[in-house]
mmCIF file of C-alpha atoms in Angstrom:
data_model
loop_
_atom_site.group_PDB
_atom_site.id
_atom_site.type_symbol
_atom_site.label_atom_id
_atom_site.label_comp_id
_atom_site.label_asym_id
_atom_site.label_seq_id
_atom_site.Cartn_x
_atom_site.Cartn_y
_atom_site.Cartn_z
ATOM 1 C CA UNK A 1 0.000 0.000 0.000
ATOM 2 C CA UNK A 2 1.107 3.450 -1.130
ATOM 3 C CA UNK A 3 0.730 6.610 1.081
ATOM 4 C CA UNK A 4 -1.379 7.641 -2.012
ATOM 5 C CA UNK A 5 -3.883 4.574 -1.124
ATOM 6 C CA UNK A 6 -4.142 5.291 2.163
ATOM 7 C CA UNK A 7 -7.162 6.669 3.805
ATOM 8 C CA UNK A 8 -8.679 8.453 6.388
ATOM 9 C CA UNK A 9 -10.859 6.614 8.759
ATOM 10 C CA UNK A 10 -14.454 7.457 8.051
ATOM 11 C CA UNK A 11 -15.831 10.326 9.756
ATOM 12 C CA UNK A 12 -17.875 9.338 13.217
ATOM 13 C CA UNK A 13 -21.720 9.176 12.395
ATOM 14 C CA UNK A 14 -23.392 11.052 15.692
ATOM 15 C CA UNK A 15 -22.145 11.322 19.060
ATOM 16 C CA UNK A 16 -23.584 9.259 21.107
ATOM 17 C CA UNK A 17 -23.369 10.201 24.917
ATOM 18 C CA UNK A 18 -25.122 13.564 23.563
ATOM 19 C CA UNK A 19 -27.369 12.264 21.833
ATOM 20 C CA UNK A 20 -29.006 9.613 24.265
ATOM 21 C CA UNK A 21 -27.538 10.731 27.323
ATOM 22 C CA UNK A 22 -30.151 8.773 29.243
ATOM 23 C CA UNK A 23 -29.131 5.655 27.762
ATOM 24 C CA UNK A 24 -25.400 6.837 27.951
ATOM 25 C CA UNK A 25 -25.502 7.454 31.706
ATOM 26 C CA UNK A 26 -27.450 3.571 32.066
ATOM 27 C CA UNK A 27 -24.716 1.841 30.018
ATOM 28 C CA UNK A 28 -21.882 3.660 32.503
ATOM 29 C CA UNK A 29 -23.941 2.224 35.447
ATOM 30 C CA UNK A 30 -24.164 -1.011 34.168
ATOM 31 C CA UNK A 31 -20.341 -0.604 32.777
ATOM 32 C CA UNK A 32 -19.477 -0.260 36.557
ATOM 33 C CA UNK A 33 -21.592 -2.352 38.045
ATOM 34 C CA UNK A 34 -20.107 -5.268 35.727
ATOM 35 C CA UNK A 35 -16.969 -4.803 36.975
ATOM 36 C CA UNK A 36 -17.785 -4.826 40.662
ATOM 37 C CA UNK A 37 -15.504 -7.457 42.401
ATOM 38 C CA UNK A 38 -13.006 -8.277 39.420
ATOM 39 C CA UNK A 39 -9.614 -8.284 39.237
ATOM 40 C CA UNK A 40 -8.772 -4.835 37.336
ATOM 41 C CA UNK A 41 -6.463 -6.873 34.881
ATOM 42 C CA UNK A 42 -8.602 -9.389 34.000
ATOM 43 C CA UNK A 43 -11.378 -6.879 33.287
ATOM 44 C CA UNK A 44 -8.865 -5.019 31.198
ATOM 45 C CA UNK A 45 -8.074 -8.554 29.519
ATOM 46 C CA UNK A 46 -11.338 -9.384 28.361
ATOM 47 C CA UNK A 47 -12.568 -5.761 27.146
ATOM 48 C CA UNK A 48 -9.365 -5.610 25.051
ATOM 49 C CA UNK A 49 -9.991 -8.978 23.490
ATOM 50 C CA UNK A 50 -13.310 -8.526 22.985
ATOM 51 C CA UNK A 51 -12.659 -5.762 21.148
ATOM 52 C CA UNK A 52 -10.437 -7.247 18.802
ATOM 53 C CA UNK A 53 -13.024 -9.748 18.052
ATOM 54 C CA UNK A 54 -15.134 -6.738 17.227
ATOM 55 C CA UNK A 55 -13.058 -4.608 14.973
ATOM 56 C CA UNK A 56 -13.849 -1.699 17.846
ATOM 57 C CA UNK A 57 -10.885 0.362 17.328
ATOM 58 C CA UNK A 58 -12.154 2.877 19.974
ATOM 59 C CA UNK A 59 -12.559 0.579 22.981
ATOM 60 C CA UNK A 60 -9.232 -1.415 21.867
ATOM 61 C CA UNK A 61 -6.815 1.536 22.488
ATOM 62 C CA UNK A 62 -8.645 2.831 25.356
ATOM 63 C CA UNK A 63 -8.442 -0.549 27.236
ATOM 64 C CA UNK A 64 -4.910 -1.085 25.964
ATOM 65 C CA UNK A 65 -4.230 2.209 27.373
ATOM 66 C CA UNK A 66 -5.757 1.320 30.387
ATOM 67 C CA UNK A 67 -4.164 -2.307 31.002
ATOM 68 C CA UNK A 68 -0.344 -0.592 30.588
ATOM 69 C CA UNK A 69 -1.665 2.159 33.117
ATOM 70 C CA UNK A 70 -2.422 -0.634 35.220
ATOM 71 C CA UNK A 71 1.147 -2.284 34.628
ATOM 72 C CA UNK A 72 -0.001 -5.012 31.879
ATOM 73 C CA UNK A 73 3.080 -6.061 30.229
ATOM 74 C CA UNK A 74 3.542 -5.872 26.786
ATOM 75 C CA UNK A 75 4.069 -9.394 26.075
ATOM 76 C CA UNK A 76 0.394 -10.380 27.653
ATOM 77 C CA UNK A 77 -1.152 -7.385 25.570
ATOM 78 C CA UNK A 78 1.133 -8.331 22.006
ATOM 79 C CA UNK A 79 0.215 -12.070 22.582
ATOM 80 C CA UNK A 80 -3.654 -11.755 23.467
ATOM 81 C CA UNK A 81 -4.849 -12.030 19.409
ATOM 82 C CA UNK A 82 -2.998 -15.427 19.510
ATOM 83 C CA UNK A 83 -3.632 -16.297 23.433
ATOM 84 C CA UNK A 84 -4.256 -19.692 23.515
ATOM 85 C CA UNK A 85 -0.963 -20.629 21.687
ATOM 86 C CA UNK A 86 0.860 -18.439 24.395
ATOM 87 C CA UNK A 87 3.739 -20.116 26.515
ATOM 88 C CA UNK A 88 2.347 -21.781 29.791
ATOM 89 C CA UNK A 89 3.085 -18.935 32.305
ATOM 90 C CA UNK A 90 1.837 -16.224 30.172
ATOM 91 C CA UNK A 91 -1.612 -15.899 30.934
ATOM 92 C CA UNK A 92 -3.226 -18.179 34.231
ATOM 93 C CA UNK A 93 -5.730 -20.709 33.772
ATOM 94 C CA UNK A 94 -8.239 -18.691 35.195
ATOM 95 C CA UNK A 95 -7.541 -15.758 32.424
ATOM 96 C CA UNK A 96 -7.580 -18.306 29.762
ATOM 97 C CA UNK A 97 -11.289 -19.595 31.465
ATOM 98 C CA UNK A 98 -12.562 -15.985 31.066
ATOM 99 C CA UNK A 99 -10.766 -14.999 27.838
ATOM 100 C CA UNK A 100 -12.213 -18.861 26.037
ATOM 101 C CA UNK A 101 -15.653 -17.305 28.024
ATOM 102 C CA UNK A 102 -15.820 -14.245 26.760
ATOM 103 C CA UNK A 103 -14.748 -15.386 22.854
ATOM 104 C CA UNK A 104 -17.797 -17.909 23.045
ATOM 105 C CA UNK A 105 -20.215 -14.942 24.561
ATOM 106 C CA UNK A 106 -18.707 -12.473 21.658
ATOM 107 C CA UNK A 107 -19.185 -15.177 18.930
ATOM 108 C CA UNK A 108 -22.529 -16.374 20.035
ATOM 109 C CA UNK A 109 -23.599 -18.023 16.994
ATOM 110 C CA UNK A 110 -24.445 -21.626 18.640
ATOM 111 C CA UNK A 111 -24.148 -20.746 22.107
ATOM 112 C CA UNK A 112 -21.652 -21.470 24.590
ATOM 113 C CA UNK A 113 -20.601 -24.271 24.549
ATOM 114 C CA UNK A 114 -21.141 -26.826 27.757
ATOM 115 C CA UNK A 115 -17.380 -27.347 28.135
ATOM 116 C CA UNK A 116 -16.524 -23.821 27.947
ATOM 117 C CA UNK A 117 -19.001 -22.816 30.834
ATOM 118 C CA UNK A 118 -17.820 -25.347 32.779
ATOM 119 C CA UNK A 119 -14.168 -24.102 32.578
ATOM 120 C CA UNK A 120 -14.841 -20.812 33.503
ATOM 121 C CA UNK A 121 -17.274 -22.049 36.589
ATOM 122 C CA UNK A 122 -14.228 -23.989 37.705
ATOM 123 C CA UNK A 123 -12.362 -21.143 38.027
ATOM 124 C CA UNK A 124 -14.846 -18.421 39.049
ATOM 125 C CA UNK A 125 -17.530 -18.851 41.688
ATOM 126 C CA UNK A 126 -21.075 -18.383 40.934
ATOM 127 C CA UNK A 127 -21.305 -14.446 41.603
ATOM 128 C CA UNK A 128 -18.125 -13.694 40.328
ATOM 129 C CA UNK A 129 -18.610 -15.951 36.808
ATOM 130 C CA UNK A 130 -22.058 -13.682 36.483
ATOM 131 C CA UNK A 131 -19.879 -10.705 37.137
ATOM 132 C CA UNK A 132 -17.853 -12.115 33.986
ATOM 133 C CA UNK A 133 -20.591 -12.796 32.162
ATOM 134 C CA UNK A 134 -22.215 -9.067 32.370
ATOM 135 C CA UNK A 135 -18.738 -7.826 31.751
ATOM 136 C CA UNK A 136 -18.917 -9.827 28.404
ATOM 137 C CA UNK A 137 -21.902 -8.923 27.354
ATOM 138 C CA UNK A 138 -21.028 -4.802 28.408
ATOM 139 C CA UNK A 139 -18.626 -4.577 26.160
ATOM 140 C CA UNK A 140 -20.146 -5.925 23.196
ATOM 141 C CA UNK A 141 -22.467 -3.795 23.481
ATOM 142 C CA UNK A 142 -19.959 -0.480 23.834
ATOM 143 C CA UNK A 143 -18.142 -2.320 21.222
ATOM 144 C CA UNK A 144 -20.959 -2.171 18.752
ATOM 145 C CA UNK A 145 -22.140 1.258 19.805
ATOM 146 C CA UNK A 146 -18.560 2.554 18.621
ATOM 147 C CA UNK A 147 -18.681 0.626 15.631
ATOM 148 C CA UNK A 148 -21.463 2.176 14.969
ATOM 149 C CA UNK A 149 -21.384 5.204 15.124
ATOM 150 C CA UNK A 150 -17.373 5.351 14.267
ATOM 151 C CA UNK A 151 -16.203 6.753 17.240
ATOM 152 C CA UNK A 152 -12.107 7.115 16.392
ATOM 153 C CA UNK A 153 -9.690 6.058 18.466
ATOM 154 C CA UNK A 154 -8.302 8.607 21.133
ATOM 155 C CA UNK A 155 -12.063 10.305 20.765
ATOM 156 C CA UNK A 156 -13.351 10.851 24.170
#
């Protein structure tokens, strides 16, 4: 690709927290409320893969951002695209539980799968895997309202 080819990202579409601030100000609440009793870097884990699943460009650098601020290393954050064929000692079995989790939730398609669930429930007891689960399904949903309406990266 030539500089000549390249692009710039399409313009963002509306914005959205002042447009539906009511809506805005529930999906914050519920944003926070998912998080409630997790461990900061596996939150930070999960919203950063689940954003790669979901092209969102927006919520990927934030919550890259984020994890370094919290001290994620680079090596967990390069290697999360490909994290199941990470080295043993990269990511714990319990991040690999929520990360194989929160792929399933983000790929619905057939459901989640029986052995999946019962991976992550070995790892996370029964208030802190629905924790998980809302966090999964909190940022798809962020995911896809930044998608849609093109919110750029670095926007805020």
């Amino acid at each position: 690709m030539t500089t000549n080819e390249i692009t710039a990202a399409p313009a963002r579409r509306l914005d959205y927290a002042r447009t539906v601030p009511k809506v805005f100000r529930a999906m914050i609440a519920l944003d926070a409320a998912a998080r409630e009793g997790l461990d900061p870097a596996l939150v930070e884990l999960v919203q950063m893969r689940t954003s790669q699943l979901n092209g969102c460009a927006y919520c990927l650098d934030m919550h890259t951002k984020d994890a370094r601020k919290a001290g994620e290393t680079d090596e967990r954050i390069y290697l999360l695209p490909v994290w199941p064929e990470a080295p043993e000692g990269v990511y714990s079995e319990r991040e690999r539980a929520a990360l194989a989790l929160a792929e399933e939730i983000t790929r619905i398609g057939d459901g989640v799968p029986d052995a999946v669930y019962a991976r992550a429930a070995a790892h996370f007891p029964e208030a802190e895997l629905a924790q998980l689960i809302s966090l999964c399904f909190t940022i798809n949903a962020w995911n896809r309202i930044n998608v849609a309406t093109r919110t750029s990266p670095g926007a805020a």
